[in-house]
Amino acid sequence: MGVDPAVGQMLDRFADRAVGAAPHVHQHAGGEHDFSVVIAVCVHGDEVGPLPAALRLVEDLRAGRRRYGGRLAVVVGNPAATRAGVRYLDSDLNRVFVERPPDDIEGRRARDLSPLLDDADVLLDLHQTSMPTRSAFWTLPWTRRDGRWVAALRAAPVWMARPSGQVFSPGTCCLDEYVRNRGRVGLTLEMSQRGLDRATEQAAARVLDRLLRLADGVGRGALDLDDEAGEVTVLETIHVQPFSDPALALRAGLVNLQPVAAGTRLSPPGAPVLRSPATGLVAFPKYPPRDEAGRAVGPLPGELYRLAAPLSAPPEEVWGG
């Protein structure tokens, strides 16, 4: 299947309207306060669902239909991969915000974007999952600082959390990690299964509107995030299944946040038997291409799936922070 022509058209419109220090970056200065927000979409090139909302925000800012009193950057993370309809071209952009990025397409893009992230008080990075999900969910380590924004944004009922400071993938650095490492707020929201759809566009527009309203209030010293908080269920990972054998496989139809009981068989007939070691929620199930013998082909992901469950106590009691 080719790239949806609408995606290329949106990239062209974004590039035409954006005014910023790097391609496909729009920077705005409201002149009323210094609170700096960075919004990122399409960091993985095929996760295009939030792109229409980001484009509309840029157009509304340029036309004066939308106001934000502080500093704002709206970023299409990996436009080259988005135009090609792939996750990335050379390296995963969401892994190369390191001291020495690779000298390739994504590494050069990371170097271009790093100064914007250095300036951010809050980063909101909008992503989509490869498989369907029962709801949107946050994925980032627990801290009280980040948790106040997660709760106030009210964009997802679930937070896939981990202890403060725990990296997502050793030896790499994501956008949100890069920002958090500088003592600022870095948030990643998984919105829906990847692709364009009206529901994702509308949800992205809502969270962007709320983010800027909250940031304006914080920037002016007129808003307490705790007064805006909604309910969020905090989950922790209780099991990670290594993808240690190409014969390992998941039965068809598992989706993100799908509940399973302890002992439930998760593998299909003919594959090595995998059972859920506990009651919980499936997260990040992998379905790679397979050969005629049913063995996964290509580089294997590090894990086949994760299992998550609600924390047994409030996160500040479990993890501090």
Coordinates of C-alpha atoms in Angstrom, one line a residue:
M1 CA 0.0 0.0 0.0
G2 CA 1.4 3.4 -1.0
V3 CA 1.5 6.5 1.2
D4 CA -1.9 8.4 1.5
P5 CA -1.6 11.4 -0.8
A6 CA -3.2 13.5 1.9
V7 CA -0.1 13.0 4.1
G8 CA 2.2 14.4 1.4
Q9 CA -0.2 17.4 0.9
M10 CA -0.2 18.1 4.7
L11 CA 3.6 18.0 4.8
D12 CA 3.7 20.5 2.0
R13 CA 1.2 22.8 3.7
F14 CA 3.1 22.5 7.0
A15 CA 6.4 23.4 5.2
D16 CA 4.8 26.3 3.4
R17 CA 3.3 27.8 6.6
A18 CA 6.0 27.0 9.1
V19 CA 8.4 29.7 10.2
G20 CA 11.2 28.1 12.3
A21 CA 14.9 27.4 12.8
A22 CA 14.7 24.0 11.0
P23 CA 12.6 22.5 8.2
H24 CA 9.1 21.4 9.3
V25 CA 9.3 23.4 12.5
H26 CA 7.0 26.3 13.3
Q27 CA 8.1 28.6 16.1
H28 CA 5.7 31.1 17.7
A29 CA 6.4 33.9 20.3
G30 CA 3.4 35.3 22.0
G31 CA 5.3 37.9 24.0
E32 CA 3.3 37.7 27.2
H33 CA 5.4 35.2 29.1
D34 CA 8.4 32.9 28.6
F35 CA 6.8 29.5 29.2
S36 CA 8.1 27.3 26.4
V37 CA 6.1 24.4 24.9
V38 CA 7.3 21.9 22.2
I39 CA 4.7 19.8 20.4
A40 CA 6.0 16.9 18.3
V41 CA 4.2 14.7 15.8
C42 CA 5.4 12.1 13.3
V43 CA 8.6 11.3 15.3
H44 CA 8.0 7.9 13.8
G45 CA 7.2 8.6 10.2
D46 CA 4.2 6.3 9.9
E47 CA 2.4 7.6 13.0
V48 CA 0.5 10.3 11.1
G49 CA -2.8 10.5 13.0
P50 CA -1.9 13.6 15.0
L51 CA -0.5 15.5 12.0
P52 CA -3.8 17.2 10.8
A53 CA -4.3 18.7 14.3
A54 CA -0.7 20.0 14.4
L55 CA -1.1 21.5 10.9
R56 CA -4.4 23.2 11.9
L57 CA -2.7 24.6 15.0
V58 CA 0.1 26.2 12.9
E59 CA -2.4 27.6 10.4
D60 CA -4.6 29.0 13.2
L61 CA -1.6 30.6 14.9
R62 CA -0.4 32.2 11.6
A63 CA -4.0 33.5 10.9
G64 CA -4.5 34.9 14.4
R65 CA -7.3 32.4 15.1
R66 CA -5.3 30.9 18.0
R67 CA -3.3 32.6 20.6
Y68 CA -0.6 31.4 22.9
G69 CA 1.2 33.9 25.1
G70 CA 4.5 32.1 25.5
R71 CA 7.0 30.4 23.3
L72 CA 5.9 27.4 21.2
A73 CA 7.5 25.1 18.6
V74 CA 5.3 22.7 16.6
V75 CA 7.5 20.0 15.0
V76 CA 7.0 17.3 12.4
G77 CA 9.7 15.0 13.8
N78 CA 10.7 12.9 10.8
P79 CA 9.2 14.4 7.6
A80 CA 11.4 12.3 5.3
A81 CA 10.2 9.1 6.8
T82 CA 6.6 10.4 6.9
R83 CA 6.7 11.2 3.2
A84 CA 8.0 7.7 2.6
G85 CA 5.4 6.1 4.8
V86 CA 7.9 4.3 7.1
R87 CA 8.8 4.4 10.7
Y88 CA 12.3 5.7 10.0
L89 CA 14.8 5.6 7.1
D90 CA 18.2 5.0 8.7
S91 CA 17.8 5.1 12.5
D92 CA 14.9 5.3 14.9
L93 CA 14.7 9.1 15.5
N94 CA 13.2 8.4 19.0
R95 CA 16.4 6.7 20.1
V96 CA 19.2 9.0 18.8
F97 CA 19.0 12.1 21.0
V98 CA 22.3 11.0 22.4
E99 CA 25.6 12.8 22.8
R100 CA 26.9 11.7 19.4
P101 CA 24.0 11.0 17.1
P102 CA 24.7 8.8 14.0
D103 CA 25.7 10.6 10.8
D104 CA 22.5 9.7 9.0
I105 CA 19.1 11.2 8.2
E106 CA 17.7 10.7 11.7
G107 CA 20.9 11.6 13.4
R108 CA 21.1 14.9 11.6
R109 CA 17.4 15.6 12.4
A110 CA 18.1 15.0 16.1
R111 CA 20.9 17.6 16.0
D112 CA 18.6 20.1 14.3
L113 CA 15.8 19.5 16.9
S114 CA 18.0 19.4 20.1
P115 CA 18.2 23.2 20.5
L116 CA 14.4 23.4 20.5
L117 CA 14.2 20.7 23.2
D118 CA 16.9 22.4 25.2
D119 CA 14.5 25.4 25.5
A120 CA 11.4 23.4 26.3
D121 CA 9.6 23.7 29.7
V122 CA 7.1 21.1 28.5
L123 CA 7.4 18.6 25.6
L124 CA 4.3 16.8 24.4
D125 CA 5.2 14.0 21.9
L126 CA 2.2 12.4 20.2
H127 CA 2.6 8.9 19.0
Q128 CA 0.5 6.0 17.7
T129 CA 0.8 2.2 18.3
S130 CA 1.4 -0.5 15.7
M131 CA -1.5 -2.6 17.0
P132 CA -5.0 -1.4 18.1
T133 CA -5.4 -0.1 21.7
R134 CA -8.4 0.0 23.9
S135 CA -7.7 3.5 24.9
A136 CA -5.0 6.2 24.6
F137 CA -2.3 5.9 27.2
W138 CA 0.7 7.8 28.6
T139 CA 4.1 6.1 28.6
L140 CA 6.9 7.7 30.7
P141 CA 8.5 7.3 34.1
W142 CA 6.7 8.4 37.2
T143 CA 7.6 11.7 38.8
R144 CA 5.3 14.0 40.7
R145 CA 6.3 16.9 38.3
D146 CA 5.3 15.0 35.2
G147 CA 2.3 13.4 36.9
R148 CA 0.7 16.8 37.5
W149 CA 0.7 17.5 33.7
V150 CA -0.5 14.0 32.9
A151 CA -3.5 14.4 35.2
A152 CA -4.3 18.0 34.2
L153 CA -4.2 17.2 30.4
R154 CA -6.9 14.6 30.8
A155 CA -5.9 13.0 27.5
A156 CA -5.8 9.4 28.5
P157 CA -7.2 7.3 31.4
V158 CA -4.1 5.1 31.7
W159 CA -0.4 5.8 32.4
M160 CA 2.1 3.1 31.6
A161 CA 4.7 4.2 34.1
R162 CA 8.0 3.0 35.4
P163 CA 10.3 4.1 38.2
S164 CA 11.7 7.6 38.0
G165 CA 14.9 7.7 36.0
Q166 CA 14.5 4.3 34.4
V167 CA 15.3 4.5 30.7
F168 CA 13.1 3.2 28.0
S169 CA 15.9 1.5 26.1
P170 CA 19.5 1.3 27.5
G171 CA 22.1 3.1 25.4
T172 CA 19.5 5.3 23.6
C173 CA 17.6 8.5 24.3
C174 CA 14.1 9.4 23.3
L175 CA 12.8 13.0 22.9
D176 CA 10.9 12.9 26.2
E177 CA 14.0 11.5 28.0
Y178 CA 16.2 14.2 26.5
V179 CA 13.9 16.9 28.0
R180 CA 13.5 15.1 31.4
N181 CA 17.2 14.8 31.6
R182 CA 17.3 18.6 31.6
G183 CA 14.9 18.8 34.5
R184 CA 11.9 19.7 32.4
V185 CA 8.6 18.0 31.6
G186 CA 8.7 15.4 28.8
L187 CA 5.5 13.6 28.0
T188 CA 4.7 10.8 25.5
L189 CA 1.1 10.0 24.6
E190 CA 0.1 6.9 22.6
M191 CA -3.1 8.0 21.0
S192 CA -4.4 5.2 18.8
Q193 CA -3.4 2.6 16.1
R194 CA -1.2 4.3 13.6
G195 CA -2.9 6.0 10.6
L196 CA -5.2 8.8 9.8
D197 CA -8.7 8.8 11.3
R198 CA -11.1 11.5 12.4
A199 CA -11.3 10.4 16.0
T200 CA -7.5 10.7 16.4
E201 CA -7.5 14.1 14.7
Q202 CA -10.2 15.3 17.1
A203 CA -8.5 13.9 20.2
A204 CA -5.1 15.4 19.2
A205 CA -6.8 18.8 18.7
R206 CA -8.4 18.6 22.1
V207 CA -5.1 17.8 23.9
L208 CA -3.2 20.5 22.0
D209 CA -5.8 23.1 22.9
R210 CA -5.8 22.0 26.6
L211 CA -2.0 22.0 26.7
L212 CA -1.8 25.6 25.5
R213 CA -4.5 26.7 27.8
L214 CA -2.7 25.1 30.8
A215 CA 0.7 26.4 29.7
D216 CA -0.7 29.9 29.3
G217 CA -2.1 29.7 32.9
V218 CA 1.1 28.4 34.3
G219 CA 3.2 30.9 32.4
R220 CA 1.1 33.8 33.8
G221 CA 1.2 32.4 37.3
A222 CA -2.6 32.2 37.2
L223 CA -3.2 28.4 37.3
D224 CA -2.5 25.5 39.6
L225 CA -2.3 22.3 37.7
D226 CA -3.6 20.3 40.7
D227 CA -6.9 22.2 40.3
E228 CA -7.2 20.8 36.7
A229 CA -6.4 17.2 37.5
G230 CA -8.5 14.3 36.2
E231 CA -8.3 10.6 37.2
V232 CA -5.5 8.5 35.7
T233 CA -4.8 4.8 36.5
V234 CA -1.1 4.2 36.9
L235 CA 0.2 0.9 35.6
E236 CA 3.5 -0.8 36.1
T237 CA 5.1 -3.5 33.9
I238 CA 5.0 -6.8 35.7
H239 CA 6.4 -9.0 32.9
V240 CA 8.4 -8.6 29.7
Q241 CA 8.5 -11.6 27.3
P242 CA 11.9 -11.7 25.5
F243 CA 11.7 -12.4 21.8
S244 CA 14.4 -15.0 22.2
D245 CA 13.4 -17.4 19.5
P246 CA 12.0 -16.6 16.0
A247 CA 9.4 -19.4 16.6
L248 CA 7.8 -17.5 19.5
A249 CA 4.4 -15.9 18.4
L250 CA 1.3 -14.4 19.8
R251 CA -2.2 -15.5 18.9
A252 CA -4.0 -13.3 16.5
G253 CA -6.0 -10.4 17.8
L254 CA -4.2 -9.3 21.0
V255 CA -4.3 -5.5 21.4
N256 CA -2.9 -2.9 23.8
L257 CA -4.5 -2.8 27.2
Q258 CA -6.4 -6.1 26.6
P259 CA -7.1 -7.8 29.9
V260 CA -5.9 -11.4 30.3
A261 CA -6.1 -13.8 33.3
A262 CA -3.1 -15.6 34.7
G263 CA -2.5 -18.8 32.8
T264 CA -4.3 -17.6 29.6
R265 CA -2.6 -19.1 26.5
L266 CA -1.2 -16.2 24.4
S267 CA 0.5 -18.3 21.6
P268 CA -1.2 -19.8 18.6
P269 CA -1.4 -23.5 17.8
G270 CA 1.9 -24.9 16.5
A271 CA 4.1 -22.2 18.3
P272 CA 5.9 -22.7 21.5
V273 CA 3.4 -22.4 24.3
L274 CA 3.2 -19.0 26.0
R275 CA 0.9 -18.4 28.9
S276 CA 0.3 -15.2 30.8
P277 CA 2.3 -15.4 34.0
A278 CA -0.2 -13.2 35.9
T279 CA -3.5 -11.3 35.5
G280 CA -2.9 -8.0 33.8
L281 CA -3.1 -6.0 30.6
V282 CA -1.3 -6.7 27.4
A283 CA 1.0 -4.0 26.2
F284 CA 3.0 -3.5 22.9
P285 CA 2.2 -6.9 21.3
K286 CA 4.5 -7.7 18.3
Y287 CA 3.4 -9.3 15.1
P288 CA 6.5 -9.4 12.8
P289 CA 6.5 -10.9 9.3
R290 CA 7.0 -14.7 9.3
D291 CA 8.2 -17.3 6.8
E292 CA 6.4 -20.4 5.7
A293 CA 7.5 -22.3 8.7
G294 CA 6.1 -19.6 11.0
R295 CA 9.4 -18.2 12.2
A296 CA 9.8 -14.4 12.5
V297 CA 12.0 -12.9 9.7
G298 CA 14.1 -9.8 9.8
P299 CA 15.7 -8.3 12.9
L300 CA 13.8 -9.5 16.0
P301 CA 12.3 -6.9 18.4
G302 CA 13.8 -7.2 21.9
E303 CA 10.5 -8.3 23.3
L304 CA 7.3 -10.0 22.2
Y305 CA 4.9 -8.3 24.5
R306 CA 4.6 -6.8 28.0
L307 CA 2.2 -7.3 30.7
A308 CA 1.1 -4.4 33.0
A309 CA -1.1 -4.1 36.1
P310 CA -2.3 -1.3 38.3
L311 CA 0.1 -0.3 41.1
S312 CA -0.8 -1.7 44.5
A313 CA -0.4 1.8 46.1
P314 CA -0.1 5.4 44.9
P315 CA 3.0 5.9 42.8
E316 CA 4.6 8.3 45.2
E317 CA 4.5 5.6 47.9
V318 CA 5.9 2.9 45.5
W319 CA 8.5 5.0 43.7
G320 CA 8.8 8.2 45.6
G321 CA 9.4 11.3 43.4

